[in-house]
Amino acid sequence: KQEVTQIPAALSVPEGENLVLNCSFTDSAIYNLQWFRQDPGKGLTSLLLIQSSQREQTSGRLNASLDKSSGRSTLYIAASQPGDSATYLCAVEGGATNKLIFGTGTLLAVQP
Amino acid sequence: GAVVSQHPSWVICKSGTSVKIECRSLDFQATTMFWYRQFPKQSLMLMATSNEGSKATYEQGVEKDKFLINHASLTLSTLTVTSAHPEDSSFYICSAYTSESSYEQYFGPGTRLTVT
């Protein structure tokens, strides 16, 4: 059974700092991995999707990497801003059912 | 981009009543829709997979007679929470998937259910 874990559970950084969020999964047979952002009481915003054949994806200040063999992904946020404060979730999709298995989330607070 | 809506965005109901939540794909046809539940400060847990025109597939531990899912068209899936209890209070989120979306699921904004 696929299990997805995110470390750290919570992170507080000063504005302008670069930071890395970690995601690990137990079954390397995945189709893709996605990173999402969730603001309090809101739905999900998709940030980046990495196909299993890809190593990384970039969007603006965000860069996500994928090492399928070791079951790890990282989300790098450059020059963090208070507006980046949210919960970040990673999710993996595997098998023929298109199911997404979500990680435990990292609550990020960027202090002005 | 693909847009998924949910209605209502929040609902309060009394214990023992039923409530229906709608999930619509607004600008694409969704062959598959998923329903998730999220308790406070927890991650999303998949409840069921809904394919248009067929019965939903429920995850282990999810009562199919309590959480009725109907996917009658390629743009609409509904989740009905029957005989709701306070422990059913949660944030319910749907997502929609199409084979044309390069494996990406598009998520609705969620529905906050409070059972009193």
mmCIF file of C-alpha atoms in Angstrom:
data_model
loop_
_atom_site.group_PDB
_atom_site.id
_atom_site.type_symbol
_atom_site.label_atom_id
_atom_site.label_comp_id
_atom_site.label_asym_id
_atom_site.label_seq_id
_atom_site.Cartn_x
_atom_site.Cartn_y
_atom_site.Cartn_z
ATOM 1 C CA LYS A 1 0.000 0.000 0.000
ATOM 2 C CA GLN A 2 1.384 3.373 -1.050
ATOM 3 C CA GLU A 3 2.221 5.737 1.795
ATOM 4 C CA VAL A 4 3.283 9.328 1.291
ATOM 5 C CA THR A 5 5.086 11.290 3.976
ATOM 6 C CA GLN A 6 6.087 14.933 4.071
ATOM 7 C CA ILE A 7 8.801 16.490 6.150
ATOM 8 C CA PRO A 8 8.745 18.840 7.930
ATOM 9 C CA ALA A 9 5.147 18.982 9.136
ATOM 10 C CA ALA A 10 5.508 22.700 9.740
ATOM 11 C CA LEU A 11 8.073 25.287 8.768
ATOM 12 C CA SER A 12 8.494 28.965 9.586
ATOM 13 C CA VAL A 13 11.011 31.071 7.676
ATOM 14 C CA PRO A 14 11.758 34.769 7.301
ATOM 15 C CA GLU A 15 10.793 36.461 4.070
ATOM 16 C CA GLY A 16 13.359 36.135 1.289
ATOM 17 C CA GLU A 17 14.742 32.809 2.402
ATOM 18 C CA ASN A 18 15.014 29.856 0.026
ATOM 19 C CA LEU A 19 13.444 26.670 1.338
ATOM 20 C CA VAL A 20 12.947 23.003 0.533
ATOM 21 C CA LEU A 21 9.957 20.826 1.287
ATOM 22 C CA ASN A 22 10.343 17.070 1.203
ATOM 23 C CA CYS A 23 8.026 14.291 0.101
ATOM 24 C CA SER A 24 8.720 10.565 0.239
ATOM 25 C CA PHE A 25 6.676 7.634 -1.009
ATOM 26 C CA THR A 26 7.008 3.916 -0.363
ATOM 27 C CA ASP A 27 6.082 2.452 -3.770
ATOM 28 C CA SER A 28 8.236 3.714 -6.632
ATOM 29 C CA ALA A 29 5.798 2.463 -9.285
ATOM 30 C CA ILE A 30 4.119 5.812 -9.859
ATOM 31 C CA TYR A 31 2.782 7.544 -12.965
ATOM 32 C CA ASN A 32 3.356 11.036 -11.710
ATOM 33 C CA LEU A 33 3.755 13.225 -8.669
ATOM 34 C CA GLN A 34 2.014 16.518 -8.054
ATOM 35 C CA TRP A 35 2.593 19.356 -5.660
ATOM 36 C CA PHE A 36 -0.392 21.357 -4.479
ATOM 37 C CA ARG A 37 -0.962 24.411 -2.379
ATOM 38 C CA GLN A 38 -3.932 24.731 -0.030
ATOM 39 C CA ASP A 39 -4.933 27.932 1.719
ATOM 40 C CA PRO A 40 -6.941 27.646 4.958
ATOM 41 C CA GLY A 41 -10.491 26.498 4.296
ATOM 42 C CA LYS A 42 -9.935 26.431 0.557
ATOM 43 C CA GLY A 43 -9.509 23.858 -2.179
ATOM 44 C CA LEU A 44 -6.314 22.804 -3.873
ATOM 45 C CA THR A 45 -4.194 24.746 -6.316
ATOM 46 C CA SER A 46 -1.977 22.608 -8.506
ATOM 47 C CA LEU A 47 1.585 23.891 -8.561
ATOM 48 C CA LEU A 48 3.642 21.380 -10.488
ATOM 49 C CA LEU A 49 3.143 17.944 -12.002
ATOM 50 C CA ILE A 50 6.119 15.697 -12.709
ATOM 51 C CA GLN A 51 5.637 12.699 -14.941
ATOM 52 C CA SER A 52 7.414 9.517 -13.896
ATOM 53 C CA SER A 53 9.849 9.882 -16.791
ATOM 54 C CA GLN A 54 10.829 13.412 -15.760
ATOM 55 C CA ARG A 55 13.367 14.535 -13.191
ATOM 56 C CA GLU A 56 12.117 18.031 -12.469
ATOM 57 C CA GLN A 57 9.653 20.769 -13.317
ATOM 58 C CA THR A 58 9.928 24.505 -12.828
ATOM 59 C CA SER A 59 7.368 27.264 -12.568
ATOM 60 C CA GLY A 60 8.509 30.719 -11.583
ATOM 61 C CA ARG A 61 10.113 30.545 -8.139
ATOM 62 C CA LEU A 62 9.140 26.908 -7.723
ATOM 63 C CA ASN A 63 11.192 23.900 -8.717
ATOM 64 C CA ALA A 64 10.137 20.327 -8.060
ATOM 65 C CA SER A 65 12.396 17.338 -8.454
ATOM 66 C CA LEU A 66 11.599 13.652 -8.582
ATOM 67 C CA ASP A 67 13.832 10.685 -7.799
ATOM 68 C CA LYS A 68 11.522 7.775 -8.420
ATOM 69 C CA SER A 69 14.017 5.065 -7.552
ATOM 70 C CA SER A 70 14.564 6.438 -4.071
ATOM 71 C CA GLY A 71 10.931 7.425 -3.604
ATOM 72 C CA ARG A 72 11.600 11.107 -3.035
ATOM 73 C CA SER A 73 10.556 14.490 -4.304
ATOM 74 C CA THR A 74 11.485 17.978 -3.217
ATOM 75 C CA LEU A 75 9.775 21.310 -3.751
ATOM 76 C CA TYR A 76 12.200 24.210 -3.776
ATOM 77 C CA ILE A 77 10.795 27.692 -3.218
ATOM 78 C CA ALA A 78 13.144 30.547 -3.989
ATOM 79 C CA ALA A 79 13.018 33.960 -2.357
ATOM 80 C CA SER A 80 9.995 33.131 -0.216
ATOM 81 C CA GLN A 81 7.246 35.716 0.293
ATOM 82 C CA PRO A 82 4.517 36.056 2.938
ATOM 83 C CA GLY A 83 2.011 35.175 0.213
ATOM 84 C CA ASP A 84 3.617 31.739 -0.026
ATOM 85 C CA SER A 85 2.236 30.903 3.422
ATOM 86 C CA ALA A 86 -0.058 27.893 3.005
ATOM 87 C CA THR A 87 -0.125 24.141 3.372
ATOM 88 C CA TYR A 88 1.796 22.303 0.674
ATOM 89 C CA LEU A 89 0.697 18.811 -0.273
ATOM 90 C CA CYS A 90 2.373 16.291 -2.503
ATOM 91 C CA ALA A 91 0.421 13.470 -4.096
ATOM 92 C CA VAL A 92 1.410 10.469 -6.165
ATOM 93 C CA GLU A 93 -0.599 8.696 -8.799
ATOM 94 C CA GLY A 94 0.081 5.058 -9.500
ATOM 95 C CA GLY A 95 -1.523 2.059 -11.107
ATOM 96 C CA ALA A 96 -4.336 1.995 -13.618
ATOM 97 C CA THR A 97 -6.921 3.736 -11.476
ATOM 98 C CA ASN A 98 -5.594 7.320 -11.568
ATOM 99 C CA LYS A 99 -5.969 7.521 -7.805
ATOM 100 C CA LEU A 100 -4.008 10.217 -6.012
ATOM 101 C CA ILE A 101 -2.484 9.359 -2.658
ATOM 102 C CA PHE A 102 -1.793 12.491 -0.677
ATOM 103 C CA GLY A 103 0.999 13.204 1.722
ATOM 104 C CA THR A 104 0.594 14.515 5.223
ATOM 105 C CA GLY A 105 1.306 18.111 4.216
ATOM 106 C CA THR A 106 3.738 20.822 5.270
ATOM 107 C CA LEU A 107 2.360 23.994 6.833
ATOM 108 C CA LEU A 108 4.566 26.871 5.705
ATOM 109 C CA ALA A 109 4.622 30.288 7.338
ATOM 110 C CA VAL A 110 6.746 33.007 5.774
ATOM 111 C CA GLN A 111 7.319 35.828 8.238
ATOM 112 C CA PRO A 112 7.458 39.386 6.867
ATOM 113 C CA GLY B 1 -7.694 25.964 -17.914
ATOM 114 C CA ALA B 2 -10.043 23.258 -16.748
ATOM 115 C CA VAL B 3 -12.491 24.381 -14.085
ATOM 116 C CA VAL B 4 -14.324 22.257 -11.558
ATOM 117 C CA SER B 5 -17.064 23.704 -9.390
ATOM 118 C CA GLN B 6 -18.749 22.416 -6.260
ATOM 119 C CA HIS B 7 -22.089 23.339 -4.815
ATOM 120 C CA PRO B 8 -22.764 24.264 -2.130
ATOM 121 C CA SER B 9 -19.520 25.724 -0.824
ATOM 122 C CA TRP B 10 -20.733 25.219 2.713
ATOM 123 C CA VAL B 11 -23.752 23.595 4.309
ATOM 124 C CA ILE B 12 -25.078 23.080 7.808
ATOM 125 C CA CYS B 13 -27.548 20.280 8.402
ATOM 126 C CA LYS B 14 -29.180 18.590 11.362
ATOM 127 C CA SER B 15 -28.241 15.145 12.528
ATOM 128 C CA GLY B 16 -30.227 12.448 10.725
ATOM 129 C CA THR B 17 -30.861 14.432 7.568
ATOM 130 C CA SER B 18 -29.267 13.928 4.156
ATOM 131 C CA VAL B 19 -27.282 16.433 2.155
ATOM 132 C CA LYS B 20 -26.241 16.400 -1.488
ATOM 133 C CA ILE B 21 -23.033 17.907 -2.832
ATOM 134 C CA GLU B 22 -22.566 18.536 -6.538
ATOM 135 C CA CYS B 23 -19.331 18.461 -8.490
ATOM 136 C CA ARG B 24 -19.299 19.822 -12.020
ATOM 137 C CA SER B 25 -16.652 20.041 -14.695
ATOM 138 C CA LEU B 26 -17.447 23.325 -16.403
ATOM 139 C CA ASP B 27 -15.427 23.265 -19.592
ATOM 140 C CA PHE B 28 -14.501 19.657 -20.171
ATOM 141 C CA GLN B 29 -15.972 16.195 -20.008
ATOM 142 C CA ALA B 30 -14.765 14.186 -17.047
ATOM 143 C CA THR B 31 -14.685 10.468 -17.549
ATOM 144 C CA THR B 32 -13.711 9.993 -13.933
ATOM 145 C CA MET B 33 -14.385 12.009 -10.797
ATOM 146 C CA PHE B 34 -12.940 11.443 -7.357
ATOM 147 C CA TRP B 35 -14.320 12.354 -3.950
ATOM 148 C CA TYR B 36 -12.030 13.185 -1.040
ATOM 149 C CA ARG B 37 -12.624 14.010 2.580
ATOM 150 C CA GLN B 38 -10.384 16.200 4.682
ATOM 151 C CA PHE B 39 -10.632 16.523 8.446
ATOM 152 C CA PRO B 40 -9.180 19.610 10.152
ATOM 153 C CA LYS B 41 -5.407 19.776 10.008
ATOM 154 C CA GLN B 42 -5.252 16.497 8.114
ATOM 155 C CA SER B 43 -4.551 15.557 4.545
ATOM 156 C CA LEU B 44 -7.017 14.482 1.887
ATOM 157 C CA MET B 45 -8.312 10.932 2.013
ATOM 158 C CA LEU B 46 -9.797 9.387 -1.101
ATOM 159 C CA MET B 47 -13.340 8.180 -0.497
ATOM 160 C CA ALA B 48 -14.405 6.867 -3.869
ATOM 161 C CA THR B 49 -13.813 6.858 -7.591
ATOM 162 C CA SER B 50 -16.745 7.683 -9.807
ATOM 163 C CA ASN B 51 -16.904 6.735 -13.476
ATOM 164 C CA GLU B 52 -19.659 8.069 -15.697
ATOM 165 C CA GLY B 53 -22.438 5.570 -16.174
ATOM 166 C CA SER B 54 -21.175 2.992 -13.724
ATOM 167 C CA LYS B 55 -21.183 2.343 -9.999
ATOM 168 C CA ALA B 56 -18.650 4.125 -7.864
ATOM 169 C CA THR B 57 -15.704 2.274 -6.399
ATOM 170 C CA TYR B 58 -15.315 2.957 -2.687
ATOM 171 C CA GLU B 59 -12.112 2.898 -0.687
ATOM 172 C CA GLN B 60 -11.759 0.507 2.184
ATOM 173 C CA GLY B 61 -13.582 1.729 5.256
ATOM 174 C CA VAL B 62 -15.969 4.063 3.396
ATOM 175 C CA GLU B 63 -19.621 3.081 3.762
ATOM 176 C CA LYS B 64 -21.192 3.036 0.326
ATOM 177 C CA ASP B 65 -24.730 3.100 1.750
ATOM 178 C CA LYS B 66 -23.926 6.225 3.701
ATOM 179 C CA PHE B 67 -22.044 8.106 1.008
ATOM 180 C CA LEU B 68 -24.079 7.708 -2.163
ATOM 181 C CA ILE B 69 -22.271 8.714 -5.327
ATOM 182 C CA ASN B 70 -23.919 9.245 -8.676
ATOM 183 C CA HIS B 71 -22.086 10.135 -11.890
ATOM 184 C CA ALA B 72 -24.967 10.492 -14.307
ATOM 185 C CA SER B 73 -23.212 12.587 -16.938
ATOM 186 C CA LEU B 74 -19.736 13.462 -18.094
ATOM 187 C CA THR B 75 -19.946 16.819 -16.328
ATOM 188 C CA LEU B 76 -21.713 16.044 -13.064
ATOM 189 C CA SER B 77 -21.115 13.811 -10.068
ATOM 190 C CA THR B 78 -23.020 14.035 -6.798
ATOM 191 C CA LEU B 79 -22.190 12.878 -3.289
ATOM 192 C CA THR B 80 -25.095 12.403 -0.912
ATOM 193 C CA VAL B 81 -24.339 12.023 2.761
ATOM 194 C CA THR B 82 -27.291 10.086 4.161
ATOM 195 C CA SER B 83 -28.428 10.169 7.777
ATOM 196 C CA ALA B 84 -25.649 12.586 8.597
ATOM 197 C CA HIS B 85 -24.005 12.558 12.016
ATOM 198 C CA PRO B 86 -21.689 15.130 13.620
ATOM 199 C CA GLU B 87 -18.693 12.906 12.859
ATOM 200 C CA ASP B 88 -19.455 13.361 9.148
ATOM 201 C CA SER B 89 -18.607 17.035 9.506
ATOM 202 C CA SER B 90 -15.676 17.571 7.213
ATOM 203 C CA PHE B 91 -14.387 19.294 4.109
ATOM 204 C CA TYR B 92 -15.375 17.355 0.985
ATOM 205 C CA ILE B 93 -13.404 17.944 -2.215
ATOM 206 C CA CYS B 94 -13.987 16.488 -5.651
ATOM 207 C CA SER B 95 -11.647 16.240 -8.583
ATOM 208 C CA ALA B 96 -12.218 15.493 -12.231
ATOM 209 C CA TYR B 97 -10.043 13.666 -14.668
ATOM 210 C CA THR B 98 -10.101 13.339 -18.406
ATOM 211 C CA SER B 99 -7.881 11.257 -20.615
ATOM 212 C CA GLU B 100 -7.063 14.462 -22.487
ATOM 213 C CA SER B 101 -5.604 16.181 -19.436
ATOM 214 C CA SER B 102 -2.192 14.522 -19.439
ATOM 215 C CA TYR B 103 -2.942 12.625 -16.240
ATOM 216 C CA GLU B 104 -3.757 15.768 -14.290
ATOM 217 C CA GLN B 105 -6.726 15.919 -11.959
ATOM 218 C CA TYR B 106 -8.557 19.203 -11.570
ATOM 219 C CA PHE B 107 -9.903 19.963 -8.130
ATOM 220 C CA GLY B 108 -13.059 21.700 -7.027
ATOM 221 C CA PRO B 109 -13.021 24.385 -4.313
ATOM 222 C CA GLY B 110 -14.468 22.053 -1.690
ATOM 223 C CA THR B 111 -17.636 21.910 0.398
ATOM 224 C CA ARG B 112 -17.602 22.459 4.147
ATOM 225 C CA LEU B 113 -20.217 20.239 5.809
ATOM 226 C CA THR B 114 -21.210 20.831 9.409
ATOM 227 C CA VAL B 115 -23.677 18.458 11.036
ATOM 228 C CA THR B 116 -25.289 19.745 14.220
#
